[in-house]
Amino acid sequence: MTSDIQLNAINVPRKGDGNTLPLSKPQPGRSVELIDPKDLPNLLSKLKADPVSSFRPPTLPAETALAQLSKPSADAVAASNSGLAPRNLFDTWPYSTMGKVFVGRTNDYKNAKFVGSGVLVGRHTLLTASHVVPWEWVASGDWWVRFVPAYFNGVAPYGDSYVSGWYGFKTDSVEGDDYVVCDLYESLGDRCGWLGVISLRESRYDDYIYTSVGYPAEVPERGQVPYVEYGLTIQDIDDEGENAKELETRLFGGKGWSGGPLFSDIDGGTLIVGVRSGRETDFLTKRRVVHAGGRKLVDIVRYAHENWKRPEWSGWQALGGSFPAGVNPAAVSRNSSSIELFCRSHDNAIWQTFRQSDGNWSGWFQIPDPGVLSGDLAVVSMSPDHLQLFGVGTDSQMWSKWWTDAGGWSGWQALGGSFPTGVNPAAVCRKPGLIELFCRSHDNAIWQNFRHPDGSRWSGWFQIPDPGVLSGDLAVVSMSPDHLQLFGVGTDSQMWSKWWTDASGWSGWQALGGSFPVGVNPAAVCRGPGSIELFCRSHDNAIWQNFRQPDGSSWSGWFQIPDPGVLSGDLAVVSMSPDNLQLFGTGTDSQMWSKWWAPM
């Protein structure tokens, strides 16, 4: 069956706001993992049989019909009903998780060779029938699969995503293990939510009334709109060995419904018990529809959750403390599991908290002798047993104080210079023993000072060429021992950058675009060679990100991170490892808040 996808040139409304959400870039599939039956006993012994839970985004209302059908009754069974799903049903959860699957080949992304149905079972995990995905094209490597949740007559209300690969049992017939999980390029579950899965004791399947959703081709709409059937009961169960079950129901759906979920309200959650496999008739029964379910279904979904983790943004975590509105924290990582966080309080005391190796935070405590600083801190580490603070004093000099694991805190050392009260320095370490320190002066010149690698002395302050016309303080980062890069917001509200390499010296200024308040300060971090992540708050307190492509060819362009929180000042950012970064900022409630990006 060939189907025109009808989606190749439209922007569609995103639920919950008035913005448009562009369709995803066409992407081919990459990898397929076939479960070898001989490996199944070992797989089952490693994974839990517990249900996998569901998730409903707070922005999506829950549909209430399921609660009315959660217990069997004669009326409900008699009223088994199928038909065209109301359009607004898919504005609600769990129907927002269900959609249409398109399967195609080569770069002909406008036309699908086959279609089916599917459901989200994780942030970026799709569940569908095994016979829907193109096993026969895997060897050639020219296949693609696309999922559109809540697809309706060419409209994709929540966007779409292509599949990078799948994992499951290979079958092209009606079977109790006719299912695969697919890894999506896009995390559609953050927008749509997802459903969990469960395997029940055989007698418990009779305790519930079920619903199914799919895109049947054998109707006037030819699979372009979803159909729903309420009031389904399990008519028969066939065990398929090794924890696979054929769950047989009366169901209207035909071709195109394959992969659609069978679900109900079970144990307080909306959960899937099976996916549509096909029709079956034997000499004792009328024609029925088989849904593939059982323990294997739970296992492959759990496998995806545990093995397909990818970096995602967390929500905000409150770290406590009480800090002045607008004060800016400073953060550093000295090893792959620790973060040290510093912030000035109302009385100019310097407070510290640190992330412990188990992920918990120590709680806030004052460091000894806070000095008399007029602005916020910069912090840097030269080695796992060292960190160093910098700040401009009320006497306009730069001051420094350091910690070593062997010696504890030093006193304050004056580094000279003459800087405006309240200006904030920026510091970076690009090779063992070397610290580079930058600060803006009264006339907006940018001054630099560096610590000699042998530790014997500082170079003294000198101006860098061409300071540009910045409106706020600097961020500095290093990608390699022979490189460092400065960032700052200009008087034109754009972000600007300037870099140094040992081979070529200073570059000119490069405009990175964006529109930011005059005087706001960016934050920058390097997670790995060639990579820079840059963050800045905008006029409406949204947090914008831009990253340097690792090959150096370009920057990504500015995009908002989800859920900016309610911060009162600028950000600090730090990275413990190549797949982690963490933001910090003081909230309007005077607490410190944190948000991180890591595999989830």
XYZ file of C-alpha atoms in Angstrom:
600
model
C 0.000 0.000 0.000
C 1.386 3.403 -0.999
C 0.397 6.473 1.008
C 1.118 10.129 0.290
C 2.376 11.504 3.606
C 1.102 15.028 2.804
C 3.363 16.603 5.422
C 6.439 17.743 3.578
C 5.960 21.523 3.599
C 3.810 22.632 6.543
C 4.301 24.140 9.955
C 1.775 22.967 12.499
C 0.476 24.417 15.775
C 2.125 23.027 18.867
C -0.286 22.151 21.631
C -0.286 24.515 24.585
C 0.962 27.664 22.832
C 0.477 29.725 19.731
C 3.848 28.985 18.174
C 4.525 26.800 15.172
C 6.510 23.626 15.339
C 8.423 22.798 12.148
C 8.417 19.251 10.895
C 11.528 17.211 11.538
C 14.289 16.812 8.969
C 14.013 13.563 6.968
C 16.528 11.069 8.343
C 17.274 7.492 7.305
C 17.345 4.577 9.702
C 20.650 3.401 11.134
C 20.506 0.246 13.256
C 18.337 -2.774 13.953
C 18.636 -5.202 16.874
C 16.988 -8.586 16.432
C 16.233 -10.606 19.558
C 17.564 -14.109 19.050
C 15.130 -16.579 20.693
C 18.032 -18.491 22.237
C 19.033 -15.318 24.128
C 15.563 -14.737 25.548
C 15.871 -16.673 28.846
C 19.007 -14.690 29.694
C 17.261 -11.439 28.748
C 14.253 -12.238 30.929
C 16.452 -13.002 33.926
C 18.119 -9.570 33.718
C 14.999 -7.432 33.358
C 12.204 -6.754 35.829
C 8.663 -7.952 35.239
C 7.215 -4.801 36.865
C 5.016 -2.569 34.694
C 6.587 0.389 32.906
C 4.813 3.571 33.998
C 3.046 6.239 31.926
C 3.642 9.988 31.754
C 1.165 12.809 31.095
C 2.622 16.290 30.426
C 1.080 18.906 32.752
C 0.039 20.936 29.695
C -2.249 18.181 28.388
C -5.632 17.444 29.995
C -6.572 13.839 30.684
C -9.490 12.306 28.794
C -12.048 10.897 31.231
C -13.899 8.216 29.236
C -11.475 5.509 30.361
C -12.454 5.952 33.995
C -16.057 5.204 33.038
C -14.992 1.990 31.283
C -12.467 0.671 33.776
C -14.764 -2.060 35.168
C -16.604 -4.619 33.056
C -20.372 -4.358 32.858
C -22.998 -5.916 30.655
C -23.869 -2.526 29.200
C -20.255 -1.707 28.402
C -19.677 -5.011 26.642
C -22.883 -4.694 24.661
C -21.935 -1.173 23.643
C -18.622 -2.139 22.037
C -18.316 0.707 19.615
C -15.987 1.687 16.812
C -15.874 4.707 14.599
C -14.151 7.891 13.531
C -12.378 9.422 16.521
C -13.494 12.968 17.429
C -10.778 15.422 16.390
C -10.560 17.016 19.838
C -9.996 13.625 21.468
C -6.339 13.895 20.429
C -6.003 17.204 22.263
C -6.080 15.062 25.408
C -3.857 12.423 26.949
C -3.509 9.427 26.432
C -4.755 9.817 22.838
C -1.992 12.353 22.195
C 0.488 9.445 22.407
C -1.062 7.488 19.513
C -0.444 8.063 15.841
C 0.355 6.866 12.363
C 3.508 5.089 11.180
C 4.858 5.645 7.654
C 7.472 3.309 6.146
C 9.474 4.105 3.035
C 12.670 3.559 1.126
C 15.569 5.558 -0.356
C 15.166 9.329 -0.227
C 11.544 9.344 -1.355
C 10.303 10.838 1.909
C 7.034 12.094 0.424
C 5.589 8.672 -0.304
C 5.304 5.742 2.063
C 5.328 2.160 0.812
C 3.567 0.849 3.916
C 1.658 2.365 6.832
C 0.616 1.271 10.294
C -0.244 2.574 13.730
C 1.817 3.061 16.871
C 2.047 4.571 20.334
C 4.705 6.355 22.373
C 6.021 4.323 25.318
C 8.871 6.644 26.317
C 10.396 10.066 25.678
C 11.699 8.945 22.303
C 10.415 5.361 22.099
C 7.713 4.165 19.711
C 5.921 0.818 20.067
C 4.435 -0.775 16.960
C 3.938 -4.185 15.366
C 7.005 -6.063 14.142
C 5.440 -6.696 10.744
C 5.034 -2.927 10.210
C 8.780 -2.179 10.159
C 10.836 -3.025 7.031
C 12.927 -6.031 8.091
C 13.435 -6.956 4.431
C 15.202 -3.644 3.676
C 17.644 -3.699 6.585
C 20.481 -5.233 4.587
C 20.325 -2.511 1.934
C 20.372 0.242 4.568
C 18.050 2.532 2.596
C 14.913 2.382 4.765
C 13.129 5.035 6.771
C 10.277 5.012 9.283
C 8.349 8.101 10.388
C 5.911 8.522 13.285
C 3.284 11.283 13.511
C 1.373 11.341 16.817
C -2.305 12.362 16.486
C -1.982 12.470 12.681
C -5.223 13.791 11.178
C -5.717 14.413 7.459
C -2.177 15.602 6.831
C -1.853 17.635 10.032
C 0.794 16.841 12.659
C -0.389 18.690 15.804
C 2.591 17.584 17.919
C 5.233 17.410 15.207
C 6.807 14.179 13.985
C 9.984 12.126 14.117
C 11.917 9.620 12.064
C 13.184 6.366 13.559
C 16.903 5.757 14.006
C 16.555 2.036 14.720
C 14.419 -0.641 16.356
C 14.665 -3.631 18.687
C 12.382 -6.642 18.798
C 11.193 -9.936 17.371
C 11.148 -10.512 13.626
C 7.814 -11.763 12.339
C 5.524 -11.162 9.398
C 2.524 -13.113 10.693
C -0.003 -12.967 13.527
C 2.046 -13.807 16.622
C 2.089 -13.147 20.363
C 5.454 -11.405 20.041
C 4.599 -9.252 17.012
C 6.100 -6.049 18.413
C 9.187 -3.854 18.247
C 10.317 -0.705 20.022
C 11.716 2.059 17.807
C 14.208 4.742 18.830
C 13.019 8.149 17.580
C 15.369 10.982 16.669
C 13.032 13.479 18.400
C 11.796 13.291 22.003
C 8.104 13.497 21.109
C 7.145 12.143 24.528
C 8.020 15.466 26.152
C 5.178 17.035 24.140
C 2.698 14.166 23.946
C 3.424 12.051 27.004
C 3.616 8.291 26.737
C 1.897 5.134 27.922
C 3.320 2.418 30.112
C 2.930 -1.313 29.518
C 1.902 -4.220 31.717
C 1.610 -8.002 31.586
C -1.166 -9.540 33.716
C -1.954 -12.948 35.099
C -4.316 -14.600 32.634
C -7.344 -14.357 34.936
C -6.852 -10.603 35.426
C -7.298 -9.734 31.752
C -11.033 -10.347 32.275
C -11.212 -7.584 34.896
C -10.946 -4.695 32.458
C -12.605 -3.052 29.486
C -10.168 -1.997 26.763
C -9.819 0.663 24.077
C -7.904 0.532 20.798
C -6.857 3.278 18.365
C -5.579 2.909 14.809
C -5.616 4.161 11.233
C -7.651 1.649 9.200
C -7.383 1.793 5.428
C -10.652 -0.097 4.865
C -12.831 2.960 5.556
C -13.843 5.939 3.405
C -11.066 8.089 4.891
C -8.443 5.531 3.741
C -6.282 5.744 6.859
C -6.028 9.530 6.878
C -7.861 9.858 10.212
C -7.758 7.815 13.425
C -10.510 5.440 14.491
C -11.193 4.375 18.067
C -13.021 1.366 19.513
C -14.248 1.412 23.100
C -15.708 -1.377 25.197
C -13.454 -4.241 24.119
C -13.073 -7.380 26.210
C -10.567 -10.208 25.899
C -12.423 -13.112 24.268
C -9.589 -15.638 24.385
C -5.895 -15.857 25.306
C -3.346 -18.079 23.580
C 0.079 -18.546 25.148
C 2.831 -18.378 22.538
C 5.606 -19.694 24.764
C 8.396 -17.785 26.523
C 5.962 -15.185 27.941
C 4.255 -14.023 24.741
C 0.448 -13.901 24.603
C -2.147 -13.574 21.857
C -4.979 -11.469 23.319
C -8.056 -11.943 21.125
C -10.833 -9.332 20.907
C -13.658 -8.292 18.692
C -12.295 -5.362 16.734
C -13.417 -3.502 13.672
C -9.963 -2.422 12.452
C -8.320 -3.811 9.353
C -5.188 -2.932 7.399
C -3.403 0.127 8.745
C -4.496 -0.565 12.340
C -1.500 -2.879 12.878
C 0.630 -1.665 15.785
C -2.221 0.247 17.399
C -2.359 -0.101 21.208
C -4.857 -2.039 23.312
C -5.047 -0.223 26.651
C -7.102 0.339 29.784
C -7.062 1.929 33.226
C -5.203 -0.694 35.286
C -3.942 -0.402 38.860
C -4.394 3.359 38.841
C -2.600 4.029 35.550
C -3.433 3.979 31.848
C -1.400 1.050 30.521
C -0.985 -0.938 27.304
C -1.527 -4.707 27.390
C -0.906 -5.377 23.701
C -0.507 -4.070 20.150
C -2.632 -5.096 17.204
C -1.053 -7.954 15.246
C -3.776 -9.137 12.851
C -6.914 -11.197 12.346
C -7.276 -14.868 13.175
C -9.939 -17.527 12.693
C -10.018 -21.136 13.868
C -12.642 -23.868 13.655
C -14.023 -23.091 17.140
C -14.262 -19.298 17.012
C -15.481 -16.479 14.868
C -12.956 -14.203 13.257
C -11.156 -12.179 15.902
C -8.375 -9.659 16.128
C -5.167 -10.642 17.892
C -3.161 -8.251 20.045
C 0.394 -9.276 20.893
C 1.201 -8.906 24.597
C 2.700 -10.666 27.589
C 5.928 -10.441 29.539
C 8.054 -10.040 26.402
C 6.234 -6.790 25.608
C 7.141 -5.321 28.980
C 10.717 -6.536 28.599
C 11.428 -4.859 25.271
C 9.955 -1.550 26.459
C 12.034 -1.751 29.624
C 15.074 -2.576 27.490
C 14.526 0.641 25.519
C 14.174 2.713 28.697
C 17.389 1.320 30.160
C 19.564 1.213 27.032
C 18.413 4.126 24.881
C 19.016 6.920 27.345
C 20.088 10.174 25.766
C 20.873 13.591 27.143
C 17.721 15.489 28.079
C 17.002 18.552 30.193
C 15.846 17.933 33.733
C 13.406 20.127 35.589
C 14.681 22.683 38.088
C 16.036 21.504 41.442
C 16.001 23.833 44.456
C 19.374 23.917 46.234
C 18.265 26.224 49.047
C 20.246 29.136 50.430
C 19.231 32.794 50.648
C 20.873 35.176 48.184
C 20.201 38.718 46.943
C 18.059 39.041 43.829
C 20.320 39.432 40.807
C 23.461 37.985 42.384
C 25.283 35.519 40.135
C 26.772 32.177 41.235
C 30.092 30.672 40.131
C 30.626 26.950 39.522
C 33.511 24.620 38.710
C 34.026 20.874 38.312
C 37.304 19.449 39.613
C 36.609 15.844 38.544
C 34.003 13.741 36.726
C 31.531 13.570 39.617
C 31.928 16.783 41.631
C 30.749 20.372 41.277
C 31.720 23.239 43.589
C 29.227 26.124 43.717
C 29.808 29.567 45.263
C 27.602 32.611 45.788
C 27.709 35.869 47.783
C 24.968 36.529 50.346
C 23.305 39.759 51.530
C 26.170 40.528 53.952
C 28.858 39.697 51.347
C 29.739 36.393 53.006
C 30.775 33.731 50.466
C 28.750 30.539 50.671
C 29.700 27.194 49.176
C 27.922 23.931 48.454
C 29.263 20.933 46.561
C 27.829 18.004 44.674
C 28.923 14.739 46.211
C 29.850 11.630 44.238
C 26.412 10.086 44.958
C 24.683 13.071 43.335
C 23.475 14.684 46.564
C 24.487 18.193 47.632
C 26.395 18.982 50.824
C 24.264 21.929 51.906
C 25.473 25.525 52.165
C 28.362 26.601 54.415
C 30.463 29.767 54.644
C 34.085 29.790 53.576
C 36.480 31.525 55.996
C 37.503 35.168 55.468
C 35.218 36.355 52.635
C 37.277 39.495 52.013
C 35.539 42.693 50.909
C 34.357 42.131 47.347
C 32.175 44.510 45.363
C 30.852 42.089 42.752
C 30.389 38.460 41.884
C 32.989 35.712 41.810
C 34.827 33.758 39.147
C 36.128 30.278 39.979
C 38.566 27.986 38.167
C 40.380 24.713 38.825
C 43.880 23.775 37.613
C 43.831 20.202 38.971
C 41.559 17.805 40.896
C 42.962 19.013 44.239
C 42.780 22.764 43.524
C 40.286 25.585 42.947
C 40.713 29.362 42.915
C 38.327 32.303 43.409
C 38.624 35.793 41.910
C 36.691 38.987 42.552
C 37.003 42.774 42.379
C 37.341 44.361 45.806
C 35.818 47.565 47.149
C 39.274 49.090 46.522
C 38.871 48.325 42.770
C 41.768 45.829 42.830
C 41.441 42.194 41.732
C 41.713 39.724 44.602
C 42.221 35.947 44.655
C 41.886 33.134 47.188
C 42.524 29.419 46.568
C 41.899 25.989 48.017
C 44.067 22.860 47.922
C 43.049 19.548 49.428
C 46.354 19.436 51.304
C 46.397 23.003 52.624
C 42.766 24.158 52.745
C 41.945 27.822 52.094
C 44.638 30.442 51.580
C 44.261 34.076 52.534
C 43.446 36.711 49.912
C 46.127 37.767 47.423
C 45.992 41.197 45.736
C 46.492 41.000 41.963
C 46.352 44.744 41.335
C 44.548 46.437 38.482
C 41.853 49.120 38.628
C 38.321 48.002 37.812
C 34.831 49.426 38.301
C 33.098 48.483 41.535
C 30.705 45.598 40.856
C 32.318 44.372 37.631
C 32.796 40.614 37.410
C 35.959 38.835 36.200
C 36.169 35.687 34.035
C 38.802 32.966 34.443
C 39.855 29.804 32.617
C 42.538 27.111 32.873
C 43.697 25.758 29.527
C 46.736 23.733 30.620
C 48.166 22.501 33.942
C 49.310 25.382 36.119
C 48.104 28.138 33.767
C 45.194 30.432 34.660
C 44.010 33.217 32.331
C 42.049 36.048 33.990
C 40.026 38.763 32.197
C 38.135 41.837 33.374
C 36.630 45.003 31.852
C 37.913 48.388 33.026
C 36.187 51.780 33.431
C 36.587 52.597 29.712
C 35.432 49.112 28.615
C 38.934 47.984 27.691
C 39.493 44.271 28.339
C 42.448 43.519 30.593
C 44.195 40.171 30.946
C 46.482 38.666 33.580
C 47.858 35.127 33.646
C 49.432 32.867 36.211
C 52.779 31.454 35.076
C 52.585 27.634 34.922
C 55.350 27.237 37.502
C 53.244 29.234 39.983
C 56.031 31.692 40.735
C 54.153 34.837 39.727
C 51.419 36.539 37.719
C 52.204 38.308 34.465
C 50.667 41.616 35.468
C 47.732 43.286 33.708
C 47.814 44.120 29.990
C 45.132 45.099 27.473
C 44.049 42.741 24.721
C 43.747 44.333 21.253
C 40.365 45.552 19.962
C 38.062 45.266 23.013
C 34.920 45.670 20.922
C 31.913 47.481 22.379
C 30.491 45.214 25.066
C 27.701 46.176 27.438
C 28.326 43.635 30.183
C 30.806 41.191 31.616
C 32.672 38.428 29.819
C 32.494 34.661 29.687
C 35.632 32.713 28.777
C 36.141 29.068 27.815
C 38.917 26.863 26.432
C 38.516 23.912 24.037
C 42.181 22.866 24.022
C 45.558 23.811 25.556
C 46.302 26.252 22.721
C 42.893 27.964 22.596
C 40.604 30.261 24.582
C 37.472 32.160 23.583
C 35.676 35.227 24.982
C 31.942 36.015 24.773
C 29.958 39.122 25.636
C 26.759 40.983 24.779
C 27.380 44.089 22.691
C 25.755 47.496 22.901
C 23.729 46.362 19.850
C 22.252 43.507 21.981
C 23.939 40.837 19.843
C 26.284 38.199 21.233
C 29.913 38.676 20.179
C 32.926 36.374 20.355
C 36.706 36.695 20.030
C 39.285 33.904 20.355
C 42.970 33.260 20.868
C 45.161 30.471 19.508
C 48.839 30.103 20.317
C 49.605 29.853 16.602
C 47.666 32.917 15.397
C 47.058 35.156 18.388
C 43.790 37.092 18.749
C 41.034 36.989 16.136
C 38.675 39.848 15.416
C 35.156 39.873 16.846
C 32.532 37.511 15.385
C 28.813 38.333 15.654
C 26.752 35.366 16.895
C 23.374 37.077 16.641
C 20.591 36.885 19.178
C 18.870 39.728 21.012
C 19.762 40.158 24.672
C 19.339 42.898 27.279
C 22.186 45.392 27.506
C 24.371 44.419 30.461
C 23.325 40.771 30.688
C 26.183 38.282 31.033
C 26.549 35.007 29.097
C 27.826 31.673 30.407
C 29.958 29.243 28.397
C 31.342 25.736 28.846
C 33.317 23.153 26.864
C 32.131 19.525 27.188
C 34.706 18.023 24.839
C 37.259 18.854 22.136
C 35.817 21.302 19.623
C 32.572 21.841 21.522
C 31.364 25.063 23.160
C 27.910 25.540 24.693
C 26.804 29.150 25.188
C 23.826 30.354 27.273
C 22.239 33.749 27.881
C 18.996 35.140 29.330
C 16.767 37.257 27.096
C 14.478 40.206 27.828
C 11.632 37.925 28.970
C 13.965 35.740 31.083
C 13.888 32.872 28.587
C 17.209 30.998 28.459
C 18.748 30.771 25.005
C 21.441 28.338 23.907
C 23.875 28.269 20.989
C 26.584 25.699 20.380
C 29.680 25.499 18.242
C 29.675 22.552 15.869
C 32.632 20.288 16.826
C 34.174 20.626 13.364
C 34.261 24.409 13.790
C 32.299 25.017 10.605
C 29.456 26.962 12.192
C 27.301 27.678 15.213
C 23.924 26.020 15.672
C 21.989 29.264 15.964
C 20.046 30.344 19.036
C 17.249 28.203 20.462
C 15.369 28.246 23.763
C 15.864 25.540 26.337
C 12.655 24.148 27.855
C 11.313 25.560 31.133
C 13.548 28.567 31.894
C 12.394 28.791 35.501
C 12.146 32.176 37.217
C 15.687 33.446 37.724
C 16.630 36.883 38.995
C 20.193 37.028 37.665
C 22.646 35.523 35.241
C 23.640 31.897 34.857
C 26.629 29.784 35.747
C 27.299 26.637 33.711
C 29.632 23.712 34.300
C 30.307 20.285 32.782
C 31.475 17.194 34.661
C 31.766 14.959 31.576
C 31.197 15.031 27.793
C 27.536 14.010 28.176
C 26.660 16.383 31.021
C 26.226 20.074 31.676
C 24.532 21.893 34.538
C 23.090 25.394 34.916
C 22.786 27.401 38.141
C 20.998 30.641 38.935
C 19.425 32.560 41.811
C 15.630 32.526 41.699
C 13.171 35.311 42.424
C 12.564 33.481 45.725
C 16.272 34.047 46.633
C 17.026 30.302 46.536
C 19.675 28.761 44.304
C 18.222 26.653 41.493
C 19.813 24.119 39.152
C 18.890 22.358 35.915
C 21.007 19.791 34.092
C 21.344 18.066 30.749
C 22.337 14.411 30.945
C 21.299 10.967 29.688
C 17.784 10.092 30.914
